[in-house]
Coordinates of C-alpha atoms and ligand atoms in Angstrom, one line a residue:
X1 CA 4.4 3.5 -8.1
X2 CA 3.6 1.7 -11.2
X3 CA 2.8 -1.6 -12.2
X4 CA 4.5 -3.8 -14.3
X5 CA 3.8 -7.0 -15.9
X6 CA 5.2 -10.2 -17.7
X7 CA 4.2 -13.3 -20.5
X8 CA 6.1 -15.9 -21.5
X9 CA 4.5 -18.3 -22.4
X10 CA 3.1 -20.8 -25.7
X11 CA -0.6 -18.7 -25.7
X12 CA -1.5 -14.7 -27.1
X13 CA -0.9 -13.1 -23.9
X14 CA -2.3 -9.5 -24.6
X15 CA -5.8 -10.4 -22.7
X16 CA -3.5 -11.8 -19.8
X17 CA -1.2 -8.9 -19.8
X18 CA -4.3 -6.8 -20.1
X19 CA -5.6 -8.4 -17.7
X20 CA -2.7 -7.9 -15.0
X21 CA -2.9 -4.4 -15.6
X22 CA -6.0 -3.9 -14.4
X23 CA -5.3 -5.4 -11.1
X24 CA -2.6 -3.2 -11.3
X25 CA -4.3 -0.2 -12.3
X26 CA -3.9 0.4 -8.3
X27 CA -0.4 1.2 -8.3
X28 CA -1.1 4.2 -11.1
X29 CA -3.5 5.0 -13.4
X30 CA -1.5 8.4 -15.7
X31 CA -1.0 6.2 -18.5
X32 CA -0.6 2.2 -19.8
X33 CA 1.2 0.3 -22.7
X34 CA 2.0 -3.0 -23.7
X35 CA 4.4 -4.7 -26.2
X36 CA 5.0 -8.1 -27.1
X37 CA 7.6 -10.3 -29.3
X38 CA 7.9 -13.5 -30.9
X39 CA 4.8 -14.5 -33.0
X40 CA 3.3 -11.1 -33.0
X41 CA 0.8 -9.8 -35.4
X42 CA -0.5 -5.8 -35.1
X43 CA 1.6 -2.7 -36.1
X44 CA 4.1 -5.0 -37.1
X45 CA 5.9 -1.7 -38.5
X46 CA 8.5 -2.3 -36.2
X47 CA 9.3 -6.0 -37.4
X48 CA 9.0 -8.2 -34.5
X49 CA 7.2 -5.9 -32.4
X50 CA 3.7 -4.7 -31.5
X51 CA 3.7 -2.1 -29.0
X52 CA 0.4 0.2 -27.8
X53 CA 0.6 2.7 -25.5
X54 CA -1.7 5.8 -24.3
X55 CA -2.4 8.1 -22.2
X56 CA -5.1 7.2 -19.7
X57 CA -6.7 4.2 -18.5
X58 CA -6.2 0.5 -19.0
X59 CA -9.5 0.4 -20.6
X60 CA -8.4 2.7 -23.1
X61 CA -5.4 0.6 -23.7
X62 CA -7.2 -2.1 -24.4
X63 CA -9.8 -0.7 -27.0
X64 CA -6.5 1.1 -28.8
X65 CA -4.9 -2.9 -28.4
X66 CA -7.7 -4.8 -29.8
X67 CA -8.3 -2.2 -32.4
X68 CA -4.2 -2.8 -33.9
X69 CA -5.2 -6.5 -33.2
X70 CA -2.0 -7.2 -30.7
X71 CA -1.2 -10.9 -30.9
X72 CA 2.3 -12.5 -29.5
X73 CA 3.7 -15.3 -27.5
X74 CA 5.9 -13.0 -25.0
X75 CA 4.9 -9.4 -23.9
X76 CA 5.2 -6.8 -20.9
X77 CA 3.3 -3.9 -19.6
X78 CA 3.2 -1.5 -17.5
X79 CA 0.5 1.6 -15.8
X80 CA 2.1 4.4 -15.2
X81 CA 2.1 6.9 -12.2
X82 CA 4.1 9.7 -13.9
X83 CA 7.4 11.1 -12.0
X84 CA 9.4 12.0 -14.9
X85 CA 7.8 13.8 -17.5
X86 CA 3.8 14.0 -17.7
X87 CA 1.2 11.6 -18.7
X88 CA 1.4 10.6 -22.2
X89 CA 1.5 8.5 -25.0
X90 CA 4.8 9.2 -25.7
X91 CA 6.4 8.9 -21.8
X92 CA 3.9 5.8 -21.3
X93 CA 5.8 2.7 -21.0
X94 CA 7.0 0.3 -22.6
X95 CA 10.5 1.5 -23.9
X96 CA 12.6 0.6 -26.4
X97 CA 16.1 1.8 -27.0
X98 CA 16.7 3.8 -30.6
X99 CA 17.3 0.7 -32.8
X100 CA 13.8 -0.9 -31.3
X101 CA 15.2 -4.3 -29.8
X102 CA 15.3 -4.1 -26.2
X103 CA 12.0 -3.0 -24.8
X104 CA 11.6 -2.8 -21.0
X105 CA 9.1 -1.9 -18.2
X106 CA 10.0 -0.9 -15.6
X107 CA 9.0 0.4 -11.7
X108 CA 10.9 2.8 -9.6
X109 CA 13.2 5.4 -10.2
X110 CA 16.7 5.8 -12.4
X111 CA 18.5 8.9 -9.7
X112 CA 21.7 9.1 -11.9
X113 CA 19.6 8.6 -15.7
X114 CA 20.7 12.4 -16.7
X115 CA 24.2 11.3 -16.8
X116 CA 23.5 7.8 -18.4
X117 CA 21.3 9.3 -20.8
X118 CA 24.4 11.8 -21.1
X119 CA 27.0 9.2 -22.4
X120 CA 24.3 7.2 -24.4
X121 CA 24.1 10.8 -26.3
X122 CA 26.8 10.9 -26.5
X123 CA 27.3 7.5 -28.7
X124 CA 24.5 8.3 -30.5
X125 CA 21.9 6.8 -29.0
X126 CA 18.5 9.5 -29.5
X127 CA 15.9 9.8 -27.1
X128 CA 11.7 10.5 -27.6
X129 CA 10.3 10.1 -24.1
X130 CA 11.6 12.4 -21.1
X131 CA 11.2 9.6 -19.2
X132 CA 14.3 8.7 -16.8
X133 CA 13.5 4.7 -17.6
X134 CA 14.3 5.5 -21.5
X135 CA 18.0 5.2 -20.5
X136 CA 17.6 1.3 -19.8
X137 CA 17.4 -0.2 -23.1
X138 CA 19.7 1.7 -24.7
X139 CA 22.0 1.0 -22.1
X140 CA 21.3 -3.2 -22.5
X141 CA 21.2 -2.4 -26.3
X142 CA 25.8 -0.7 -25.9
X143 CA 26.3 -3.8 -23.7
X144 CA 24.3 -6.1 -26.2
X145 CA 26.4 -4.3 -28.9
X146 CA 29.8 -5.1 -26.7
X147 CA 29.2 -8.4 -25.3
X148 CA 26.5 -9.5 -27.9
X149 CA 24.3 -11.4 -25.0
X150 CA 21.1 -10.2 -24.5
X151 CA 21.3 -11.7 -20.0
X152 CA 25.1 -10.1 -19.8
X153 CA 24.3 -7.1 -20.7
X154 CA 21.3 -6.7 -18.7
X155 CA 23.8 -7.6 -15.7
X156 CA 26.3 -4.7 -16.8
X157 CA 23.8 -2.4 -17.7
X158 CA 21.9 -2.7 -14.2
X159 CA 24.8 -2.2 -12.5
X160 CA 25.1 1.0 -13.9
X161 CA 22.0 1.8 -12.3
X162 CA 21.6 3.7 -8.9
X163 CA 17.9 4.1 -7.5
X164 CA 15.4 2.0 -7.8
X165 CA 13.7 -0.7 -10.0
X166 CA 11.7 -3.7 -10.7
X167 CA 12.5 -4.4 -14.5
X168 CA 11.0 -6.9 -17.3
X169 CA 13.2 -7.0 -20.3
X170 CA 12.6 -8.3 -23.7
X171 CA 15.0 -8.5 -27.0
X172 CA 13.8 -8.6 -30.5
X173 CA 16.8 -10.8 -31.3
X174 CA 15.8 -13.4 -28.9
X175 CA 12.4 -13.0 -29.3
X176 CA 10.5 -16.0 -27.2
X177 CA 12.5 -14.7 -24.0
X178 CA 12.3 -12.3 -20.5
X179 CA 14.9 -11.3 -18.4
X180 CA 13.6 -9.7 -15.2
X181 CA 15.4 -7.9 -12.2
X182 CA 14.8 -5.8 -9.1
X183 CA 16.1 -3.4 -6.7
X184 CA 14.2 -1.9 -3.7
X185 CA 10.9 -2.1 -6.4
X186 CA 8.2 -5.2 -6.3
X187 CA 8.7 -7.8 -8.3
X188 CA 7.1 -11.3 -8.4
X189 CA 6.9 -14.8 -10.6
X190 CA 4.2 -16.8 -11.5
X191 CA 4.1 -20.5 -13.0
X192 CA 2.5 -22.6 -14.3
X193 CA 1.6 -25.0 -17.3
X194 CA 3.9 -24.1 -20.2
X195 CA 4.2 -20.6 -19.4
X196 CA 5.8 -17.4 -16.8
X197 CA 3.7 -14.2 -15.5
X198 CA 5.2 -11.5 -14.3
X199 CA 3.2 -8.7 -11.8
X200 CA 4.6 -6.0 -9.7
X201 CA 2.6 -7.9 -6.6
X202 CA 1.2 -11.5 -6.1
X203 CA -3.3 -10.7 -6.3
X204 CA -2.3 -9.6 -10.0
X205 CA -0.8 -13.2 -10.5
X206 CA -3.7 -15.5 -8.9
X207 CA -6.2 -16.0 -11.6
X208 CA -3.4 -18.1 -13.1
X209 CA -1.2 -19.4 -10.4
X210 CA -1.1 -19.9 -6.6
X211 CA 3.3 -21.0 -7.4
X212 CA 4.5 -17.5 -6.9
X213 CA 8.5 -16.7 -6.9
X214 CA 10.3 -13.3 -5.1
X215 CA 12.7 -12.4 -6.9
X216 CA 15.1 -10.5 -4.4
X217 CA 17.1 -7.7 -4.3
X218 CA 19.7 -8.4 -7.4
X219 CA 18.8 -11.2 -8.0
X220 CA 17.7 -11.7 -12.0
X221 CA 15.6 -14.4 -13.9
X222 CA 15.4 -15.9 -17.7
X223 CA 12.2 -16.7 -18.2
X224 CA 11.5 -19.2 -21.2
X225 CA 8.1 -21.1 -21.9
X226 CA 9.3 -23.8 -20.0
X227 CA 12.1 -22.9 -17.7
X228 CA 13.7 -20.2 -15.4
X229 CA 16.6 -19.3 -14.2
X230 CA 17.5 -17.2 -11.3
X231 CA 21.2 -16.4 -11.0
X232 CA 23.3 -13.0 -9.4
X233 CA 25.3 -10.3 -10.2
X234 CA 28.2 -12.1 -11.1
X235 CA 25.8 -14.9 -13.1
X236 CA 26.2 -17.6 -10.2
X237 CA 23.2 -20.2 -10.1
X238 CA 20.5 -19.9 -7.6
X239 CA 18.0 -22.6 -6.6
X240 CA 14.6 -20.9 -5.5
X241 CA 11.9 -22.6 -4.7
X242 CA 7.8 -21.4 -5.4
X243 CA 5.8 -20.5 -2.5
X244 CA 2.3 -21.7 -2.2
X245 CA -0.2 -18.7 -1.9
X246 CA -3.3 -19.3 -0.3
X247 CA -5.2 -16.0 -1.0
X248 CA -7.9 -16.7 -3.7
X249 CA -8.2 -15.1 -6.9
X250 CA -12.1 -14.2 -5.7
X251 CA -10.3 -12.3 -3.0
X252 CA -8.9 -9.9 -5.3
X253 CA -12.3 -9.4 -7.1
X254 CA -15.3 -7.4 -6.1
X255 CA -17.2 -9.6 -5.3
X256 CA -20.6 -8.6 -6.3
X257 CA -19.9 -5.4 -4.7
X258 CA -20.6 -1.7 -6.6
X259 CA -16.5 -1.0 -5.1
X260 CA -13.3 -2.4 -4.2
X261 CA -13.4 0.2 -1.0
X262 CA -16.2 -0.8 -0.3
X263 CA -16.5 -4.8 -0.3
X264 CA -13.3 -4.2 1.8
X265 CA -15.0 -1.9 4.7
X266 CA -17.5 -5.2 4.5
X267 CA -14.1 -7.9 5.0
X268 CA -13.1 -6.0 8.2
X269 CA -15.1 -8.3 10.8
X270 CA -13.5 -11.5 9.1
X271 CA -9.7 -10.0 8.3
X272 CA -9.9 -9.0 11.8
X273 CA -11.2 -12.6 12.8
X274 CA -8.1 -13.8 10.6
X275 CA -5.5 -11.2 11.8
X276 CA -6.0 -12.7 15.8
X277 CA -6.4 -15.9 14.9
X278 CA -4.8 -17.7 17.4
X279 CA -2.0 -15.8 18.4
X280 CA -4.0 -14.5 21.7
X281 CA -4.0 -18.2 22.9
X282 CA -0.9 -18.9 25.8
X283 CA 2.0 -17.1 24.5
X284 CA 1.6 -18.1 20.8
X285 CA 2.2 -14.5 19.2
X286 CA 5.6 -14.3 20.8
X287 CA 6.2 -18.0 20.1
X288 CA 5.8 -16.8 15.9
X289 CA 7.4 -13.9 16.5
X290 CA 10.4 -15.7 18.0
X291 CA 10.5 -13.2 21.0
X292 CA 11.9 -13.6 24.1
X293 CA 10.0 -12.6 27.5
X294 CA 14.1 -11.1 28.5
X295 CA 14.0 -9.5 24.6
X296 CA 11.0 -7.4 25.7
X297 CA 12.0 -6.3 29.4
X298 CA 15.5 -5.1 28.1
X299 CA 13.5 -2.9 25.6
X300 CA 14.1 1.0 26.6
X301 CA 12.0 2.9 24.2
X302 CA 9.9 2.0 20.7
X303 CA 9.4 3.9 17.7
X304 CA 6.6 3.4 15.7
X305 CA 7.5 4.4 12.2
X306 CA 5.1 4.5 8.8
X307 CA 3.0 6.5 6.5
X308 CA 0.0 7.9 6.0
X309 CA -2.8 5.4 7.4
X310 CA -0.9 3.4 8.8
X311 CA 1.4 5.7 11.1
X312 CA -2.5 6.5 12.1
X313 CA -2.9 3.3 12.9
X314 CA 0.7 4.0 14.6
X315 CA -0.7 6.1 16.9
X316 CA -3.7 4.3 18.5
X317 CA -1.1 1.5 18.2
X318 CA 1.4 3.7 21.1
X319 CA -1.2 3.9 22.9
X320 CA -1.9 0.9 24.0
X321 CA 1.7 -0.2 24.6
X322 CA 2.3 3.0 26.9
X323 CA -1.3 2.1 28.6
X324 CA 0.0 -1.6 29.2
X325 CA 3.9 -1.9 28.8
X326 CA 4.4 1.5 30.4
X327 CA 6.9 1.2 27.4
X328 CA 8.0 5.1 26.5
X329 CA 6.9 5.0 23.1
X330 CA 6.6 7.9 20.0
X331 CA 5.0 7.6 16.6
X332 CA 7.0 9.1 13.7
X333 CA 6.2 9.7 9.9
X334 CA 9.1 7.2 8.4
X335 CA 9.9 10.4 5.6
X336 CA 10.6 12.3 8.7
X337 CA 11.8 9.9 10.8
X338 CA 14.9 8.9 8.1
X339 CA 16.1 11.9 8.3
X340 CA 16.3 13.7 11.7
X341 CA 18.5 12.0 13.6
X342 CA 16.3 9.8 16.2
X343 CA 17.7 8.7 19.3
X344 CA 18.0 4.6 18.6
X345 CA 20.3 2.5 20.4
X346 CA 20.1 -1.0 20.8
X347 CA 17.6 -1.2 23.3
X348 CA 15.1 0.7 21.4
X349 CA 12.5 -1.2 19.5
X350 CA 11.1 -0.2 15.9
X351 CA 8.1 -0.9 15.0
X352 CA 7.4 -0.5 11.2
X353 CA 3.7 -0.6 9.7
X354 CA 3.5 -0.9 6.0
X355 CA 0.1 -2.9 4.0
X356 CA 2.9 -3.2 0.8
X357 CA 5.7 -3.7 3.1
X358 CA 7.3 -1.4 0.5
X359 CA 6.3 1.8 1.6
X360 CA 9.8 3.6 0.3
X361 CA 10.3 5.7 3.3
X362 CA 9.1 3.3 5.5
X363 CA 11.9 0.8 3.9
X364 CA 14.6 3.6 5.0
X365 CA 13.1 4.0 8.5
X366 CA 13.6 0.3 8.9
X367 CA 17.7 0.4 7.4
X368 CA 18.2 3.2 9.4
X369 CA 17.2 1.2 12.8
X370 CA 19.3 -1.2 11.9
X371 CA 22.1 -0.1 11.0
X372 CA 22.0 1.4 14.6
X373 CA 22.1 -1.5 16.6
X374 CA 18.2 -1.5 17.0
X375 CA 15.2 -4.5 16.6
X376 CA 13.0 -3.8 14.5
X377 CA 9.2 -5.9 14.2
X378 CA 7.1 -4.9 11.4
X379 CA 3.6 -5.6 10.8
X380 CA 2.8 -5.8 7.3
X381 CA 0.1 -7.3 4.8
X382 CA 2.6 -8.6 2.3
X383 CA 4.3 -11.9 2.3
X384 CA 7.9 -11.7 0.7
X385 CA 8.0 -7.7 0.3
X386 CA 10.9 -6.3 1.2
X387 CA 10.2 -4.5 4.8
X388 CA 9.2 -8.4 5.7
X389 CA 12.4 -9.2 4.6
X390 CA 14.3 -6.9 6.3
X391 CA 12.9 -6.5 9.2
X392 CA 13.9 -8.9 12.1
X393 CA 10.7 -9.8 13.5
X394 CA 7.8 -9.6 11.2
X395 CA 3.6 -10.4 12.4
X396 CA 1.6 -10.9 8.9
X397 CA -1.8 -8.8 9.1
X398 CA -4.8 -11.4 7.8
X399 CA -6.3 -8.8 5.1
X400 CA -6.3 -10.7 2.4
X401 CA -5.8 -8.5 -0.9
X402 CA -6.7 -4.5 -0.4
X403 CA -7.2 -3.2 -3.8
X404 CA -9.0 0.3 -3.6
X405 CA -6.6 2.7 -2.8
X406 CA -8.0 4.6 0.3
X407 CA -6.8 1.7 2.8
X408 CA -9.7 0.4 5.2
X409 CA -9.2 -3.5 6.0
X410 CA -5.4 -3.1 6.0
X411 CA -5.7 -0.2 8.6
X412 CA -7.9 -1.9 10.6
X413 CA -5.7 -5.4 10.9
X414 CA -2.7 -2.9 11.7
X415 CA -5.1 -1.7 14.5
X416 CA -5.6 -5.5 15.8
X417 CA -2.3 -6.5 15.3
X418 CA -1.1 -4.2 17.3
X419 CA -3.6 -4.7 20.0
X420 CA -2.7 -8.8 20.3
X421 CA 0.9 -7.3 20.1
X422 CA 0.9 -4.9 23.2
X423 CA -1.1 -7.9 24.9
X424 CA 1.5 -10.6 24.2
X425 CA 4.2 -8.7 25.5
X426 CA 2.6 -7.5 28.7
X427 CA 1.4 -11.4 29.7
X428 CA 5.3 -12.1 28.5
X429 CA 5.8 -9.4 31.0
X430 CA 3.0 -10.6 33.8
X431 CA 1.1 -7.5 33.6
X432 CA -2.1 -6.5 34.0
X433 CA -4.1 -6.3 30.3
X434 CA -7.8 -5.6 32.0
X435 CA -9.5 -8.8 29.7
X436 CA -8.1 -6.7 26.7
X437 CA -8.4 -10.2 25.2
X438 CA -11.5 -11.0 25.7
X439 CA -12.7 -7.8 24.0
X440 CA -10.6 -8.3 20.9
X441 CA -12.2 -11.5 20.5
X442 CA -15.9 -9.9 20.3
X443 CA -14.8 -6.5 18.1
X444 CA -15.8 -8.2 14.8
X445 CA -19.6 -9.1 16.3
X446 CA -19.5 -5.1 17.2
X447 CA -18.1 -4.0 13.7
X448 CA -21.1 -6.2 12.2
X449 CA -23.7 -4.1 13.9
X450 CA -21.9 -1.0 12.8
X451 CA -22.4 -2.0 9.5
X452 CA -25.4 -2.7 10.1
X453 CA -26.0 1.1 10.2
X454 CA -25.3 1.9 6.7
X455 CA -28.3 3.4 5.4
X456 CA -27.8 6.2 8.3
X457 CA -24.5 6.9 7.0
X458 CA -25.8 7.2 3.3
X459 CA -28.7 9.4 4.0
X460 CA -25.9 12.4 6.6
X461 CA -23.9 11.6 3.3
X462 CA -26.1 13.4 1.1
X463 CA -26.3 16.4 3.8
X464 CA -22.6 16.2 3.3
X465 CA -21.0 16.0 0.3
X466 CA -21.6 19.4 -1.1
X467 CA -19.5 20.7 1.9
X468 CA -15.6 22.3 1.0
X469 CA -14.4 22.0 4.5
X470 CA -14.8 19.9 7.3
X471 CA -13.6 19.0 10.6
X472 CA -12.5 15.9 12.6
X473 CA -12.2 15.9 16.6
X474 CA -11.7 13.7 19.0
X475 CA -9.7 13.3 21.9
X476 CA -7.7 11.0 23.7
X477 CA -8.2 7.2 22.3
X478 CA -10.7 9.2 19.5
X479 CA -7.9 11.3 17.9
X480 CA -6.3 8.8 16.3
X481 CA -10.2 8.1 14.7
X482 CA -10.5 11.7 14.1
X483 CA -6.9 12.1 12.2
X484 CA -7.6 8.8 9.8
X485 CA -11.4 10.0 8.9
X486 CA -10.2 13.3 8.2
X487 CA -7.9 11.3 5.7
X488 CA -10.1 9.2 4.3
X489 CA -12.4 12.1 3.1
X490 CA -9.3 13.9 1.8
X491 CA -8.5 10.9 -0.2
X492 CA -11.5 10.0 -2.2
X493 CA -13.8 13.4 -2.2
X494 CA -11.5 15.6 -2.8
X495 CA -13.2 17.6 0.2
X496 CA -10.6 19.7 2.4
X497 CA -10.9 18.4 6.1
X498 CA -8.7 18.8 8.9
X499 CA -8.3 17.0 12.0
X500 CA -7.8 18.3 15.4
X501 CA -7.4 17.2 19.2
X502 CA -10.7 18.5 20.2
X503 CA -8.8 20.0 22.9
X504 CA -6.7 22.3 20.4
X505 CA -9.4 23.7 18.5
X506 CA -10.2 26.9 20.2
X507 CA -6.3 27.8 20.0
X508 CA -6.6 28.8 16.4
X509 CA -8.8 26.8 14.2
X510 CA -12.1 27.6 15.6
X511 CA -11.4 30.6 13.6
X512 CA -12.7 28.7 10.3
X513 CA -16.1 27.0 12.2
X514 CA -18.8 29.1 10.7
X515 CA -22.8 28.7 10.2
X516 CA -23.5 24.7 8.7
X517 CA -19.7 23.8 8.6
X518 CA -19.8 20.1 9.3
X519 CA -17.8 18.8 12.3
X520 CA -17.9 15.1 13.1
X521 CA -16.1 14.3 16.4
X522 CA -15.6 10.9 18.2
X523 CA -16.4 10.4 21.3
X524 CA -15.9 6.9 23.0
X525 CA -14.3 7.9 26.3
X526 CA -16.5 8.3 29.2
X527 CA -14.1 9.8 31.4
X528 CA -13.5 12.1 28.6
X529 CA -17.1 12.6 28.2
X530 CA -17.6 15.8 29.7
X531 CA -14.9 17.5 28.2
X532 CA -15.3 16.4 24.7
X533 CA -18.8 17.4 25.0
X534 CA -18.1 20.8 25.9
X535 CA -15.3 20.8 23.0
X536 CA -18.9 19.5 20.6
X537 CA -20.7 22.8 22.6
X538 CA -18.1 25.1 21.4
X539 CA -18.4 24.4 17.9
X540 CA -21.9 24.6 17.5
X541 CA -22.7 27.6 19.3
X542 CA -20.3 29.1 15.9
X543 CA -23.3 27.8 13.9
X544 CA -21.3 24.3 13.3
X545 CA -23.4 20.9 11.5
X546 CA -22.1 18.1 14.1
X547 CA -21.8 15.0 13.2
X548 CA -21.2 12.5 16.5
X549 CA -19.7 8.8 16.4
X550 CA -20.3 7.1 19.6
X551 CA -21.3 4.8 21.9
X552 CA -22.2 6.4 24.7
X553 CA -25.6 8.4 26.0
X554 CA -25.5 11.7 23.9
X555 CA -28.2 15.0 24.8
X556 CA -29.8 15.4 20.9
X557 CA -28.6 19.0 21.6
X558 CA -25.2 17.7 21.4
X559 CA -25.3 16.4 17.6
X560 CA -27.0 17.3 14.1
X561 CA -26.6 13.7 12.9
X562 CA -25.7 10.9 15.2
X563 CA -24.2 7.9 13.9
X564 CA -23.9 5.2 17.2
X565 CA -21.9 1.8 17.7
X566 CA -22.2 -0.7 20.3
X567 CA -20.4 0.2 23.4
X568 CA -16.8 -1.2 23.3
X569 CA -13.6 -0.3 25.6
X570 CA -12.3 3.1 24.7
X571 CA -8.6 1.6 23.9
X572 CA -9.7 -0.8 21.2
X573 CA -12.4 1.7 19.8
X574 CA -10.9 3.0 17.4
X575 CA -11.3 0.1 15.1
X576 CA -15.1 0.4 15.5
X577 CA -15.4 4.0 15.3
X578 CA -13.2 4.3 11.8
X579 CA -15.6 1.9 10.3
X580 CA -18.5 4.6 9.8
X581 CA -15.6 7.1 9.2
X582 CA -14.6 4.7 6.2
X583 CA -18.5 4.5 5.1
X584 CA -19.3 8.3 5.7
X585 CA -16.1 9.3 3.3
X586 CA -17.7 6.5 0.3
X587 CA -20.6 7.6 0.0
X588 CA -19.9 11.0 0.2
X589 CA -17.6 10.6 -2.8
X590 CA -20.7 8.5 -4.1
X591 CA -22.3 10.8 -4.0
X592 CA -20.0 13.3 -5.4
X593 CA -19.7 10.4 -8.8
X594 CA -16.5 10.3 -8.2
X595 CA -13.8 7.2 -8.9
X596 CA -13.0 6.1 -5.2
X597 CA -11.0 3.1 -5.9
X598 CA -8.9 5.3 -7.6
X599 CA -8.9 8.9 -6.4
X600 CA -7.1 11.5 -8.3
X601 CA -3.1 11.6 -8.0
X602 CA -2.7 9.0 -5.5
X603 CA -1.1 4.9 -5.8
X604 CA -1.4 2.6 -3.4
X605 CA 2.2 1.2 -2.9
X606 CA 4.7 4.9 -2.6
X607 CA 8.2 3.2 -3.7
X608 CA 9.7 6.5 -4.3
X609 CA 10.6 9.0 -2.2
Ligands
F6R1 C1 -4.1 5.9 2.5 C2 -3.2 5.1 2.7 C3 -1.6 5.6 2.2 C4 -1.2 4.5 2.9 C5 0.8 4.6 2.7 C6 1.6 3.6 3.5 O1 -5.7 5.4 2.8 O2 -3.1 4.3 2.0 O3 -1.6 6.5 3.6 O4 -1.3 4.3 4.0 O5 0.9 5.0 1.9 O6 1.6 2.3 2.9 P1 1.7 1.3 3.3 O7 0.9 0.8 4.5 O8 1.8 0.4 2.2 O9 3.5 1.4 3.5

């Protein structure tokens, strides 16, 4: 969680820092701050350092920073999702050491900060905040006093940290340089002409450059306006080449839409087409992954491990894998998987799914799988992310930057990636895949048709937004969509909602259905149609108002509101039926006048346990 930015150049970096923080706000938005050095002006009471920190959003920070008139050629910034210490001005980053010399922004958690704080207090350092981060500038300062060298001090200090961190560090005594390093939290560096940009993710850099260095764990970079040097913990130089990123800067803008979430919902057909690419031709995907048919034949069990929406995508993935490949497949929540001693052997394939490629629990699950000698395959959207670097096989989704906290296009590209994978494996094993490749090729057109029905969904949302509780029901292939629809609604509208396998309702939860309770039912599988309709009848009899999302012809008596989608093979229908569910959540949240892109308490990238 938390977003960090940095600028090292010859011009004033304040607007660049503030702009970078705005685009990282999805990572946390409790409080924010910036600090500048070198040719700085503003609140110079700290002699050579200008700092502005505030509780609340980056907009607040920008107003305060402008009022103070802060400028500076070197600067760091932070947008926070609080872990240690409530959101407040004083707990906001950047943090300074007791002598106001070393400034730090940090993303991650320092697990041993209490021990470190204790020993620093004994040495006479004092602390202003309740954060874990404040030990870092003090520790660096302590080593600066011992070694007289900013770089050595930073290396020595980070060697004492336990936990995760991405750090940007500045020193008033070395005002035109910055040191950055990371462990288990992301950090990227963009190279411009006589300037460098630091950020927690690539989209925050795209306005300035597409030349991006991806820092690995325990690597350091010392940055001045004209130079960057990479080195390891032993100060040994590392040669690193930047990657040219082909995402455009516009991809990270709203492009005329009211919110990123709406834009991203509408981008799904394109994102899916891009993710399929030519992967279904011949053995392209197998070749891209570097997997052999012999290896596929040797797989005895598959685990799909992920969190939240990505886990919901895995639930649909399991269905197609088991149907086409007949390999027993389990789906697990990463935070459970990592502690439950799963039965992994070298004949197990562990598939992790992660939009960010940085989710702490998913990463831990992947590492556990590797330790148990299983092969790991990851489906991720983020080039160079930790998970992508550590997995044996990587399949990138092509969703482009997803900025809204609630995942929509990333989910759908994760689905299509799972379907492509299952089909490619089936082809490699000469198994039947029921022409699903052709079905997949046409899914984006069907989603475009479903998106045209947006006005109908807007009208239905107007009837629903005052609800306190809702249910989502589905059977078979429709059940994971019910789970995803329910999650989306909870996240952005704050309406309590439960998803159930439709046949399970009468085993308890039906007690909660009362007059006018909204129940969203997803029905695509015509082999289960009668059973689904009976379940709908059960809730209607108890007074529920049914919103039906379906590609089937269904008698009017079964629903109060109908959302039709084009006909589609049930196994891949989640890609289609989820779209009205996303729109429903979106418009309900809009009717409640909520901030859909930045829902309360949430952050997009969950890099803590
Ligand atoms: C929900 C949502 C989260 C993420 C989850 C995993 O809309 O976005 O549930 O899906 O935190 O994140 P990634 O995919 O980055 O591992």
